[in-house]
Coordinates of C-alpha atoms and ligand atoms in Angstrom, one line a residue:
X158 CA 104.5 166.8 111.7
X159 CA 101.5 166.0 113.8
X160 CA 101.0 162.3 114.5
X161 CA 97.5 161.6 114.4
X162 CA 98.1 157.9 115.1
X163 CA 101.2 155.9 117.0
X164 CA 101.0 152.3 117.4
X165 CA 103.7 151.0 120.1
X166 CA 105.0 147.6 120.8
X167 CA 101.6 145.8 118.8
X168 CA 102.0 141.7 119.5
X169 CA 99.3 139.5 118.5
X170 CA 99.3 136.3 119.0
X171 CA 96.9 133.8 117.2
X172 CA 97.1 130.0 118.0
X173 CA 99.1 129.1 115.2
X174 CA 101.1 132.2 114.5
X175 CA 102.5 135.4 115.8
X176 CA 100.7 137.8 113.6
X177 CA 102.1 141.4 114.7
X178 CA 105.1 140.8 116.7
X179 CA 106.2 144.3 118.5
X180 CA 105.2 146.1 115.7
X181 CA 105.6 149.8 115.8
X182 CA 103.4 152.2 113.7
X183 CA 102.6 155.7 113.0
X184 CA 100.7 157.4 110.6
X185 CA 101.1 161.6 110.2
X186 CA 98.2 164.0 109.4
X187 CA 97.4 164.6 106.1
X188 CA 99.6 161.6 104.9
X189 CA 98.5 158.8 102.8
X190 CA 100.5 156.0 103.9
X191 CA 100.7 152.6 102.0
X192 CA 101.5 149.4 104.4
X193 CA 102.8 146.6 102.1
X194 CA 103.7 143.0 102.8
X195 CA 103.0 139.5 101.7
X196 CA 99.6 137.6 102.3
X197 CA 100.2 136.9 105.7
X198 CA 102.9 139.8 106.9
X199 CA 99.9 140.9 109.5
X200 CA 98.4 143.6 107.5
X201 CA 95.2 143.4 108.4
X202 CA 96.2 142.2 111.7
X203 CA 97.5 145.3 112.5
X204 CA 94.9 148.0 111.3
X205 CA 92.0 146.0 112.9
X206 CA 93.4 146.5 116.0
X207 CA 93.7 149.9 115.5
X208 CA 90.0 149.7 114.4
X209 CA 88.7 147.6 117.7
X210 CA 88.3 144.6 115.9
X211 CA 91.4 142.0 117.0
X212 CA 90.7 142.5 120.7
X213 CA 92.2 141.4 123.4
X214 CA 95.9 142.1 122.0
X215 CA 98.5 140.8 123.7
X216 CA 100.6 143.4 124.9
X217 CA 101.1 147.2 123.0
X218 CA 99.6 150.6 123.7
X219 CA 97.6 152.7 120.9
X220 CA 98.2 156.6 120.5
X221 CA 95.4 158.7 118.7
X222 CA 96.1 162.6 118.4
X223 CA 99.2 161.6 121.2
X224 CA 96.6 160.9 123.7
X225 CA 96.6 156.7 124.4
X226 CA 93.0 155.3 123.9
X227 CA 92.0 151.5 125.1
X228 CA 90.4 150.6 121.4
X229 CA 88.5 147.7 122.4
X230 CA 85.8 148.1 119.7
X231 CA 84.8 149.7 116.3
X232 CA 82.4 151.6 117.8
X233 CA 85.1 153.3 120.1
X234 CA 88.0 153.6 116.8
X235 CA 84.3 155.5 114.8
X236 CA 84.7 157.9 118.1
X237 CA 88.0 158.8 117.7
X238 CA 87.7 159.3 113.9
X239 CA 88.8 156.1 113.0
X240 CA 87.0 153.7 110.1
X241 CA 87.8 151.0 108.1
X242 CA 87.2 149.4 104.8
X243 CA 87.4 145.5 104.5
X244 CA 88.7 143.7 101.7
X245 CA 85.2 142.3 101.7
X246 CA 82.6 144.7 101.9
X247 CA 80.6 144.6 104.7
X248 CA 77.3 146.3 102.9
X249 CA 73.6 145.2 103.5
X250 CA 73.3 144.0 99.4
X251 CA 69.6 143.7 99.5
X252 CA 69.3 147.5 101.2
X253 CA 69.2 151.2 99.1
X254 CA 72.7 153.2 99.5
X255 CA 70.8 155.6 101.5
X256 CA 69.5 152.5 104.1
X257 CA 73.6 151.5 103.8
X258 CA 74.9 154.9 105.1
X259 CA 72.9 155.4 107.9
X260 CA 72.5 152.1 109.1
X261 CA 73.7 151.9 112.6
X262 CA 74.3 155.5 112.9
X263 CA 70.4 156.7 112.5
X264 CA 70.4 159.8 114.1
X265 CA 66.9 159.9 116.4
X266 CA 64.5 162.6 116.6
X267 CA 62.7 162.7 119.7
X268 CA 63.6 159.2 120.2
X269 CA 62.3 158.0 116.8
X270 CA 64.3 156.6 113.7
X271 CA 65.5 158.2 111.1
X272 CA 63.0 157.8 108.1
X273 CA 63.8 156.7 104.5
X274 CA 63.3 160.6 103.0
X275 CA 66.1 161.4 105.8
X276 CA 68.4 159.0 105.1
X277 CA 68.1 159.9 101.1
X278 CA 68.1 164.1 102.4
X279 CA 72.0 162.8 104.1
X280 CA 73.1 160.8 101.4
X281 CA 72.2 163.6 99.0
X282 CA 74.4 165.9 100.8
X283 CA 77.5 163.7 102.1
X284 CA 77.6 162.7 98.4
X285 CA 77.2 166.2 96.7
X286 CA 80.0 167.6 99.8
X287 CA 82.3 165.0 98.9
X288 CA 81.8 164.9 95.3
X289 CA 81.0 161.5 94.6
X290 CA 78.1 160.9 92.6
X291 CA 75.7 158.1 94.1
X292 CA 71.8 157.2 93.3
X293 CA 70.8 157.2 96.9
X294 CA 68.1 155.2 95.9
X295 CA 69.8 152.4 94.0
X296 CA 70.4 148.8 95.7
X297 CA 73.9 148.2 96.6
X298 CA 73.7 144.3 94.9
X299 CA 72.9 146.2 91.8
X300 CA 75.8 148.3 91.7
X301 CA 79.0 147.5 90.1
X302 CA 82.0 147.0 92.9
X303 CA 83.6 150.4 92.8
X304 CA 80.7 151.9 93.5
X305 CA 80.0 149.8 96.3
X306 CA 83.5 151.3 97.6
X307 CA 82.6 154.8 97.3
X308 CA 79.6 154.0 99.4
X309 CA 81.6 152.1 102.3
X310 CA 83.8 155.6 102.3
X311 CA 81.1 157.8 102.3
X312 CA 79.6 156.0 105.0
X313 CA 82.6 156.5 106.6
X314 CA 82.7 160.0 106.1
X315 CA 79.1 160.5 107.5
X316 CA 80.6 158.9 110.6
X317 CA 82.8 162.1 110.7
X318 CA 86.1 159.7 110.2
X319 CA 89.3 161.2 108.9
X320 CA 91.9 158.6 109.9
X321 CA 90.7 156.0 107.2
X322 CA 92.0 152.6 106.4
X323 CA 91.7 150.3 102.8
X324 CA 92.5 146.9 103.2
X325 CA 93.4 146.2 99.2
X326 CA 90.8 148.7 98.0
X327 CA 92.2 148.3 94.6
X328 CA 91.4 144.1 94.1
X329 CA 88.5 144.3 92.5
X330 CA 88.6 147.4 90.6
X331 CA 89.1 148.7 87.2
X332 CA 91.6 150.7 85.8
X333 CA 89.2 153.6 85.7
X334 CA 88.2 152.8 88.7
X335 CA 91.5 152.4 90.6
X336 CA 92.3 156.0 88.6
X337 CA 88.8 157.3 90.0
X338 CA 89.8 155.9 94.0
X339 CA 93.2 158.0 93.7
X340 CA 91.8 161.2 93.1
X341 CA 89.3 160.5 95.5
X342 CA 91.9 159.5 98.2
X343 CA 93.8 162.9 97.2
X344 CA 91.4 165.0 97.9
X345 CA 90.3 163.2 101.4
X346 CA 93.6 164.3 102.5
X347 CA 93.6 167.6 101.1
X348 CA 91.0 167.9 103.9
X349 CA 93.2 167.2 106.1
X350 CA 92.3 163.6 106.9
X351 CA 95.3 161.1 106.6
X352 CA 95.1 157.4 104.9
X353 CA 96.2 153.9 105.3
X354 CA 96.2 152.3 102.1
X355 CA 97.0 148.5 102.4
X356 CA 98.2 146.6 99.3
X357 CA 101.0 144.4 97.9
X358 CA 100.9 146.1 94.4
X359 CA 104.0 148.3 94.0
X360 CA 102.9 150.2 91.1
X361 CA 100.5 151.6 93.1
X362 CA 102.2 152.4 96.5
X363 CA 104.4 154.3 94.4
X364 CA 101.8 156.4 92.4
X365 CA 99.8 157.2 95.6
X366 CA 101.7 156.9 98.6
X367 CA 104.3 159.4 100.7
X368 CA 105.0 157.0 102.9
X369 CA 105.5 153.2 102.9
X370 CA 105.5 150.8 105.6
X371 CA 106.5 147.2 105.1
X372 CA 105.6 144.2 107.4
X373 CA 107.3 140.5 107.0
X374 CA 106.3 137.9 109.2
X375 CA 104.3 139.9 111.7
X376 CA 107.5 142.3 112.0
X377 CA 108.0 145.8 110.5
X378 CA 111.2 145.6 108.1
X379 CA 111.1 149.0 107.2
X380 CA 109.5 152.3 107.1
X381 CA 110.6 154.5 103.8
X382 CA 109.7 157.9 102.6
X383 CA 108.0 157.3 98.7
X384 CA 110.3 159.6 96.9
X385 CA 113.3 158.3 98.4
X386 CA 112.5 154.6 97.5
X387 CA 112.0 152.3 94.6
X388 CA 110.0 149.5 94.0
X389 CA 113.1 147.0 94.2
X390 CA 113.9 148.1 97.5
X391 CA 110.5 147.9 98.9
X392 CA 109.5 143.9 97.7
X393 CA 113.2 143.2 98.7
X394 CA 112.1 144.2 102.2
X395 CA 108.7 142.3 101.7
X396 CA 110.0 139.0 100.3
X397 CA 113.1 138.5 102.2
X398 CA 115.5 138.7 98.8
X399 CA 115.7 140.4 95.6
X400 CA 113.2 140.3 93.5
X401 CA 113.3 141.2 89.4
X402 CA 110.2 142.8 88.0
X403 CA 110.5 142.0 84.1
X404 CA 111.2 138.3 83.4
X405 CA 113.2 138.2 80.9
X406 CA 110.8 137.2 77.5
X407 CA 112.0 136.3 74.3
X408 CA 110.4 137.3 71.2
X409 CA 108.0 134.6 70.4
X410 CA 108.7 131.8 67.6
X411 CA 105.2 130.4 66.3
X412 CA 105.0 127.3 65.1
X413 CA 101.7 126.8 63.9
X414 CA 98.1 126.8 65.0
X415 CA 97.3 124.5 67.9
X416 CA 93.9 125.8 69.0
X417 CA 91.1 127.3 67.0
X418 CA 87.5 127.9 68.4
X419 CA 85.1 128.7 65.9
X420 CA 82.2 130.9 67.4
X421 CA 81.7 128.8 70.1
X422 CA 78.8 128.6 73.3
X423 CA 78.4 127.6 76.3
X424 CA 76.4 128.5 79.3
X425 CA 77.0 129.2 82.7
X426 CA 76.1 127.3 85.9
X427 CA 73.2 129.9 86.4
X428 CA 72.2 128.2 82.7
X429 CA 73.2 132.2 81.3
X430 CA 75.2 132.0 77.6
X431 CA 78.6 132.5 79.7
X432 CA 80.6 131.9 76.3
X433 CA 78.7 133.5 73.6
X434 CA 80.5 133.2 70.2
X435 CA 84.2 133.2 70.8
X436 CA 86.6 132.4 67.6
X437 CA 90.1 132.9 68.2
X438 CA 93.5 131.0 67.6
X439 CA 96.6 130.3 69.4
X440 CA 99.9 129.1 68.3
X441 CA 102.5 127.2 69.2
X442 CA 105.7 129.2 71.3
X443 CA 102.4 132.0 71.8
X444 CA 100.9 133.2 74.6
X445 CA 97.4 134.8 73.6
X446 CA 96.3 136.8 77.2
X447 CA 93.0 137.2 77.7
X448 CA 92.1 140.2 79.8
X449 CA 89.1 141.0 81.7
X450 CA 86.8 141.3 84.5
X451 CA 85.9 138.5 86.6
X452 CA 82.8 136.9 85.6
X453 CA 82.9 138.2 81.8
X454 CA 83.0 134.0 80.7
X455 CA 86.2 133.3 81.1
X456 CA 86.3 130.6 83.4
X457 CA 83.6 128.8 81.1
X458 CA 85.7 129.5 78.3
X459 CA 88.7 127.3 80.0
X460 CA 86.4 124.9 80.9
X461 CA 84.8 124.5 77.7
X462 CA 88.0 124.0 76.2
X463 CA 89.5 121.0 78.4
X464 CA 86.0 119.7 78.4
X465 CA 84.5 119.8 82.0
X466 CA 81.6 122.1 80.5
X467 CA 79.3 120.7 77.6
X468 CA 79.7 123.0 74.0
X469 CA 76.7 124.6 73.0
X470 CA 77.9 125.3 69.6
X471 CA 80.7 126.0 67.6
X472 CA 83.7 123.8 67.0
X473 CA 87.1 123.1 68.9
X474 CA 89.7 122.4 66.9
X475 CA 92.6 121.0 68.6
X476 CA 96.1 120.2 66.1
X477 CA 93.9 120.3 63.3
X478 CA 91.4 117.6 64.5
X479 CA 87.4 118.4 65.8
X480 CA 87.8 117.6 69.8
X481 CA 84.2 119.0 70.9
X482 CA 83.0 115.2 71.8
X483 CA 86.3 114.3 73.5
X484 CA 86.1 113.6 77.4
X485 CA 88.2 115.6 79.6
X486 CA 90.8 112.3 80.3
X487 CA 91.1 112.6 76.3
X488 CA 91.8 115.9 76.2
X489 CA 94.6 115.4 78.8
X490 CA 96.1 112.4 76.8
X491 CA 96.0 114.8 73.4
X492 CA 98.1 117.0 75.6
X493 CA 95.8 119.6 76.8
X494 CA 97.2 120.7 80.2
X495 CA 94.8 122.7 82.5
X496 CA 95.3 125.2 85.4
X497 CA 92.3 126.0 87.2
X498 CA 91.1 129.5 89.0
X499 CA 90.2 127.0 92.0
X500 CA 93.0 124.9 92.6
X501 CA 91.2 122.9 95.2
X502 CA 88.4 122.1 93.3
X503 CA 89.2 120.3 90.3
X504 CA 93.0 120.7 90.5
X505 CA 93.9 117.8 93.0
X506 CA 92.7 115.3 95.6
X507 CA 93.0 116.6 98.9
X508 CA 93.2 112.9 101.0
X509 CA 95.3 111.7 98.5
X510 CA 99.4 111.6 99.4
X511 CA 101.2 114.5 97.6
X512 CA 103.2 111.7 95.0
X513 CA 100.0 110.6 93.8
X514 CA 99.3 114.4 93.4
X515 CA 102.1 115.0 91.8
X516 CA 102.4 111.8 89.1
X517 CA 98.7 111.4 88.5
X518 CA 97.7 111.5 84.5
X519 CA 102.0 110.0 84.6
X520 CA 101.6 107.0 86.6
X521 CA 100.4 104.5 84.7
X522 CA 102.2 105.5 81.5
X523 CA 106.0 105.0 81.0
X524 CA 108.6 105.3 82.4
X525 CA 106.6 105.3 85.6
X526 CA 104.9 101.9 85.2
X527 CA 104.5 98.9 82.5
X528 CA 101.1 97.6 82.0
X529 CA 99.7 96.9 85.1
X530 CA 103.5 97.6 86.9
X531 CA 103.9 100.4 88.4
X532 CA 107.7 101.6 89.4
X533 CA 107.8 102.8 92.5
X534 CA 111.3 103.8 92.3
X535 CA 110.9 105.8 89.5
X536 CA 107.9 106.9 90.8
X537 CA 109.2 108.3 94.2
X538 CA 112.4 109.7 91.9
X539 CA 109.9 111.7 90.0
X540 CA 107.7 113.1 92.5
X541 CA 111.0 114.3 94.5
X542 CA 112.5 115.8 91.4
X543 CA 108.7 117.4 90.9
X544 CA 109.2 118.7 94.6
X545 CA 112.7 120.2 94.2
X546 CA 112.2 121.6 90.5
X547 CA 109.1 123.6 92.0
X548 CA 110.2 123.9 95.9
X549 CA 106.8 122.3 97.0
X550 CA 108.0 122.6 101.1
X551 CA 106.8 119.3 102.7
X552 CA 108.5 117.0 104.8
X553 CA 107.8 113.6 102.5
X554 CA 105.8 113.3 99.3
X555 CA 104.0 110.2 101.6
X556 CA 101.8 113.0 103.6
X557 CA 98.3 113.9 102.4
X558 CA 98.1 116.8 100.9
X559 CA 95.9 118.7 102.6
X560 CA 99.0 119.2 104.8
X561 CA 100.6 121.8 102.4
X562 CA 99.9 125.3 103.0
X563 CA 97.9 127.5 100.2
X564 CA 101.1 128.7 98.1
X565 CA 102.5 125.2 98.3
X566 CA 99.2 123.6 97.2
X567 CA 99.5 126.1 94.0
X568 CA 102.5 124.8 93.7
X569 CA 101.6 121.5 93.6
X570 CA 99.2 121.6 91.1
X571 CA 101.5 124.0 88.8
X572 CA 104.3 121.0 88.9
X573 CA 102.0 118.4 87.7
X574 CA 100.6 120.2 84.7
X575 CA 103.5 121.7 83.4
X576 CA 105.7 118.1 83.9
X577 CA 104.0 116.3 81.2
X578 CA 104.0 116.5 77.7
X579 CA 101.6 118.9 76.7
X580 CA 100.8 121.0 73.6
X581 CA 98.6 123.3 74.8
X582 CA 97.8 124.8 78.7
X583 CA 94.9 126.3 79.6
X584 CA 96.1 129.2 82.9
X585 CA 93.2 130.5 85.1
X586 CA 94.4 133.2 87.3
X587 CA 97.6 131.7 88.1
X588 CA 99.0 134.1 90.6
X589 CA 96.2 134.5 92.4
X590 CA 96.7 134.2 96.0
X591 CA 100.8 134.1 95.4
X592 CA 103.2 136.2 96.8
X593 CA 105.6 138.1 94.9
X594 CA 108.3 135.8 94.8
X595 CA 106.5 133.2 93.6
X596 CA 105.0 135.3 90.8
X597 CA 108.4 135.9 89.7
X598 CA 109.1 132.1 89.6
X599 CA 106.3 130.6 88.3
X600 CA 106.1 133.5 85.3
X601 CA 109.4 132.3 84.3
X602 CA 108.1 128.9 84.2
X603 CA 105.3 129.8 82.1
X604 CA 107.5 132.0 79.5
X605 CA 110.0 128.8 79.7
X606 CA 106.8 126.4 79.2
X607 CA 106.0 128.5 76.0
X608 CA 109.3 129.0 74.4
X609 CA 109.7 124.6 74.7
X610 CA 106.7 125.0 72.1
X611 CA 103.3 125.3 74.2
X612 CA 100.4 127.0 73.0
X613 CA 99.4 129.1 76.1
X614 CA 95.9 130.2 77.0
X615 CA 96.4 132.8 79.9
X616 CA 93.4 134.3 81.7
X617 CA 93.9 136.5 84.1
X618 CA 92.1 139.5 86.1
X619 CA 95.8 141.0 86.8
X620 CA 96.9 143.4 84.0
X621 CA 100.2 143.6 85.0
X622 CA 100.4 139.6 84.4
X623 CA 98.4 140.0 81.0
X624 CA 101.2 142.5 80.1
X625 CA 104.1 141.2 81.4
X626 CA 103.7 137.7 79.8
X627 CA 101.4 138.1 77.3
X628 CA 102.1 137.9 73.2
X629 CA 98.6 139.3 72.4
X630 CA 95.8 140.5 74.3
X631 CA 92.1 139.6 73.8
X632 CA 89.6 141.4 76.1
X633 CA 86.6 139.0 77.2
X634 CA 83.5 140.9 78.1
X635 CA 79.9 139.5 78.5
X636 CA 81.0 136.4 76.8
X637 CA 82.2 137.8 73.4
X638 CA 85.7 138.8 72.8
X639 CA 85.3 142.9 71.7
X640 CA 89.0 143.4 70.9
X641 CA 92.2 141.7 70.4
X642 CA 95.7 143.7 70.5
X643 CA 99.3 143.2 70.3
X644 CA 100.6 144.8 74.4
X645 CA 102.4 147.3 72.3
X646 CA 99.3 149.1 70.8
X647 CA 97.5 149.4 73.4
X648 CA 97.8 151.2 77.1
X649 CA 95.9 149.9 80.6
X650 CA 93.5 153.2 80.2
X651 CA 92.1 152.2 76.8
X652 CA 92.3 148.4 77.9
X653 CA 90.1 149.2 80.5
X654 CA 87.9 151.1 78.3
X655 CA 87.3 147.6 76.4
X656 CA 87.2 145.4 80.0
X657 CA 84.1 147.2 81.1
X658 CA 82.3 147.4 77.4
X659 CA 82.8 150.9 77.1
X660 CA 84.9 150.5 73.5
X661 CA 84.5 147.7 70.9
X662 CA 86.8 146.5 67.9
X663 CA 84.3 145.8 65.3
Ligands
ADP70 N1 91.3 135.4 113.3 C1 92.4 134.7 113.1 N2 92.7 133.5 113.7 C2 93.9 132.9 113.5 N3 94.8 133.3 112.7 C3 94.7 134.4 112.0 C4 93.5 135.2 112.2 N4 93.6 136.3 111.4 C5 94.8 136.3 110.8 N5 95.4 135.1 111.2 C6 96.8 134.8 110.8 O1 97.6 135.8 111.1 C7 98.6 136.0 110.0 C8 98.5 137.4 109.5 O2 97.3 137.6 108.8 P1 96.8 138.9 108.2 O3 96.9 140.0 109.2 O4 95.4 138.7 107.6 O5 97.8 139.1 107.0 P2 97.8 140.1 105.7 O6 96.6 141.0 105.9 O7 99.1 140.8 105.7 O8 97.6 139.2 104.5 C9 98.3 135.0 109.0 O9 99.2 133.9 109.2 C10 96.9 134.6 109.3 O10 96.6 133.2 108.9
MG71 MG1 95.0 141.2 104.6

């Protein structure tokens, strides 16, 4: 087979890390090649140096079509055929998807621009030669995400590219969506073009890819054919270890209703009803997932429950008892644990030393302190105990803790609101950000935090979390909950369906 790309001996070396460290890479025509590794194996490192971006490098040679090229900026990788989409989108929002395609690649007439009619004529017939259905005139900030993605690869594709890279193209997509990318990535390389496809989702490296690279650490651990693999051998390569897929779940005891909203509201920052007339219940030793797409209410929803967001209307009924005028701190004390989307924002006090991280809401209570007495002792026992129980990797709990890295911070925050004794925790999006092997662990903890009694709350974007911890599903869309399901009943398809208001329960 031809290879229409080989990467040789890639180092890169940032100030504080060796991101590709003699990294070796080829990619095949016609192949659609999935490169896999943790946040931080050098992913992105690695294919925007192929794309120009990156440059200098510090020492390996770059092979396109077997001849080597000097990449030294996008403009030369769009030359060779070579174009890349960014995990953030790197579309004018305010500009027509006709104005986004051509910009930067007008062709001239006689020296003049490209006019508006022209750049609709192009768009008209990339889209309809490509089969993907776009309002040429529509403006990108008005379209929904996936869309937004077609029009980065179509732009592409008016650049005459066919070697193209998709850093995590499936993040912010739906189901349908993701379902809708595939066949458009199969038929690209029908034509002959080949693909990178970067991700850390195994599900979907296997249902797409033929090959797999996988990058630890800046190094390549190994390169596998699809068919020949399996999902465990792949994240054992990424993470170092073995990893298990299905935490092992118990079937659920319920002990009685802990939370009840009754149709309650609340509005968002932008002063929009966010929440708009959500009743539901969770149980003790249940976790009720909700499910949806990012901005749907959700994160007013948790915050409306642990009280950092006023109650428009309804009631919150916490162990039987009306809490909508209790404070935040009271909340807490009832036993109302909270994990936030944004760790760093109302999670923790960066300046502060990790231990006072880790103990506060514990510290002045027993048996950490006495009154006024605080036992520093005990205190110092905890916070180690904390630090072990949830490997939080820091030399001494006396450092700030802006000194942890990301995973570490999550960490951090995780310890302290599952270590006290709660009845009820709210979970924003708790693997966000989190490599595999800490999914594993900290889903365990959350089954384990359930099955000691805990009402759970999860809300999370991931399906695959939703699913794999979840003992019902409720779908959140536009601030009403259209459906609620036991995971049995219902597939990711028709879950998807309900994510993006396209099916209602009544
Ligand atoms: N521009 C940069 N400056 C300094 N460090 C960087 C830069 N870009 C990436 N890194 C670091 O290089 C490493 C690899 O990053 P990246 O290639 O983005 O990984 P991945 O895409 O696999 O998550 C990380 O430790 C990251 O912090
Ligand atoms: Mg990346």
């Amino acid at each position: 087979m031809e290879k229409v790309v080989e990467m040789r001996g890639i180092t890169k070396i940032f100030p504080t890390v060796i991101a590709n460290n003699d990294v070796d890479f080829s990619l095949y025509k016609g192949e659609i090649q999935a490169l896999v590794g943790e946040n931080g194996a050098g992913k992105t490192t690695l294919m925007s140096i192929l794309y120009g971006m990156n440059q200098p490098i510090d020492s390996g040679r770059i092979f396109i079509n077997g001849k080597e090229e000097r990449i030294y900026h996008p403009h030369v990788a769009i030359n060779k055929g070579i174009g890349m989409v960014h995990q953030h989108f790197m579309l004018v929002p305010s500009f027509t998807v006709s104005e986004n395609i051509v910009l930067g690649h007008e062709k001239r007439k006689n020296g003049i621009l490209l006019d508006k009619e022209e750049a609709i004529k192009i768009t008209k017939e990339i889209s309809k030669k490509h089969g993907f259905l776009v309002a040429p005139m529509a403006r990108v900030q008005d379209l929904p995400l996936g869309i937004q993605q077609r029009i980065e690869i179509l732009k592409l594709l008016y650049r005459g590219t066919d070697i193209l890279i998709l850093d995590e193209p499936t993040a912010v997509l739906t189901p349908q969506e993701i379902k809708e990318l595939f066949s458009t990535i199969r038929s690209l390389v029908s034509e002959g073009r080949s693909i990178v496809f970067i991700t850390h989702k195994l599900p979907e490296v296997m249902a797409i890819s033929d090959r797999v690279t996988v990058m630890r650490k800046g190094r390549i651990t190994g390169v596998l054919e699809t068919k020949k693999t399996t999902m465990k051998e792949i994240a054992k390569l990424m993470v170092g270890r073995e990893v298990l897929f299905q935490v092992e779940k118990e079937e659920p005891h319920f002990k009685g209703v802990v939370l009840e909203l009754n149709n309650i509201k609340a509005l968002s920052d932008r002063i929009l009803l966010a929440v708009n007339g959500v009743s539901l219940k969770v149980q003790a030793g249940e976790i009720l997932g909700i499910a949806g797409i990012e901005g749907n209410g959700q994160t007013e929803l948790a915050e409306v429950v642990t009280g950092l967001r006023p109650l428009v209307s309804g009631e919150i009924i916490f162990q039987s008892k009306n809490i909508n005028k209790a404070s935040p701190r009271q909340r807490r004390e009832m036993g109302i644990a909270h994990i936030p989307e944004d760790r760093l924002k109302t999670g923790i006090s960066i300046d502060a030393t990790i231990q006072d991280n880790l103990v506060m809401g514990a510290h002045y209570k027993k048996p950490l302190a006495r009154g006024i007495h605080r036992y520093l002792r005990q205190t110092k026992d905890y916070a180690e105990k904390l630090i072990n129980e949830y490997d939080i990797r820091t030399a001494n709990q006396n450092l700030p803790t802006i000194s942890l890295s990301g995973g570490n911070l999550q960490r951090l925050v995780i310890a302290r609101e599952f270590s006290f004794d709660s009845k009820l925790l709210i979970i924003s999006q708790p693997t966000r950000g989190i490599d595999i092997g800490s999914i594993e662990f900290l889903h365990e903890k959350i089954l384990s935090m359930r099955d000691k009694g805990n009402a759970i709350l999860l809300i999370s974007a991931d399906l695959d979390e939703i699913y794999a911890l979840s003992d019902r599903i409720a779908v959140m869309y536009e601030g009403e909950m259209v459906g609620e399901f036991h995971p049995d009943e219902i597939g990711r398809e028709e879950l998807g369906l309900y994510m993006t208001g396209a099916k209602r329960e009544n």
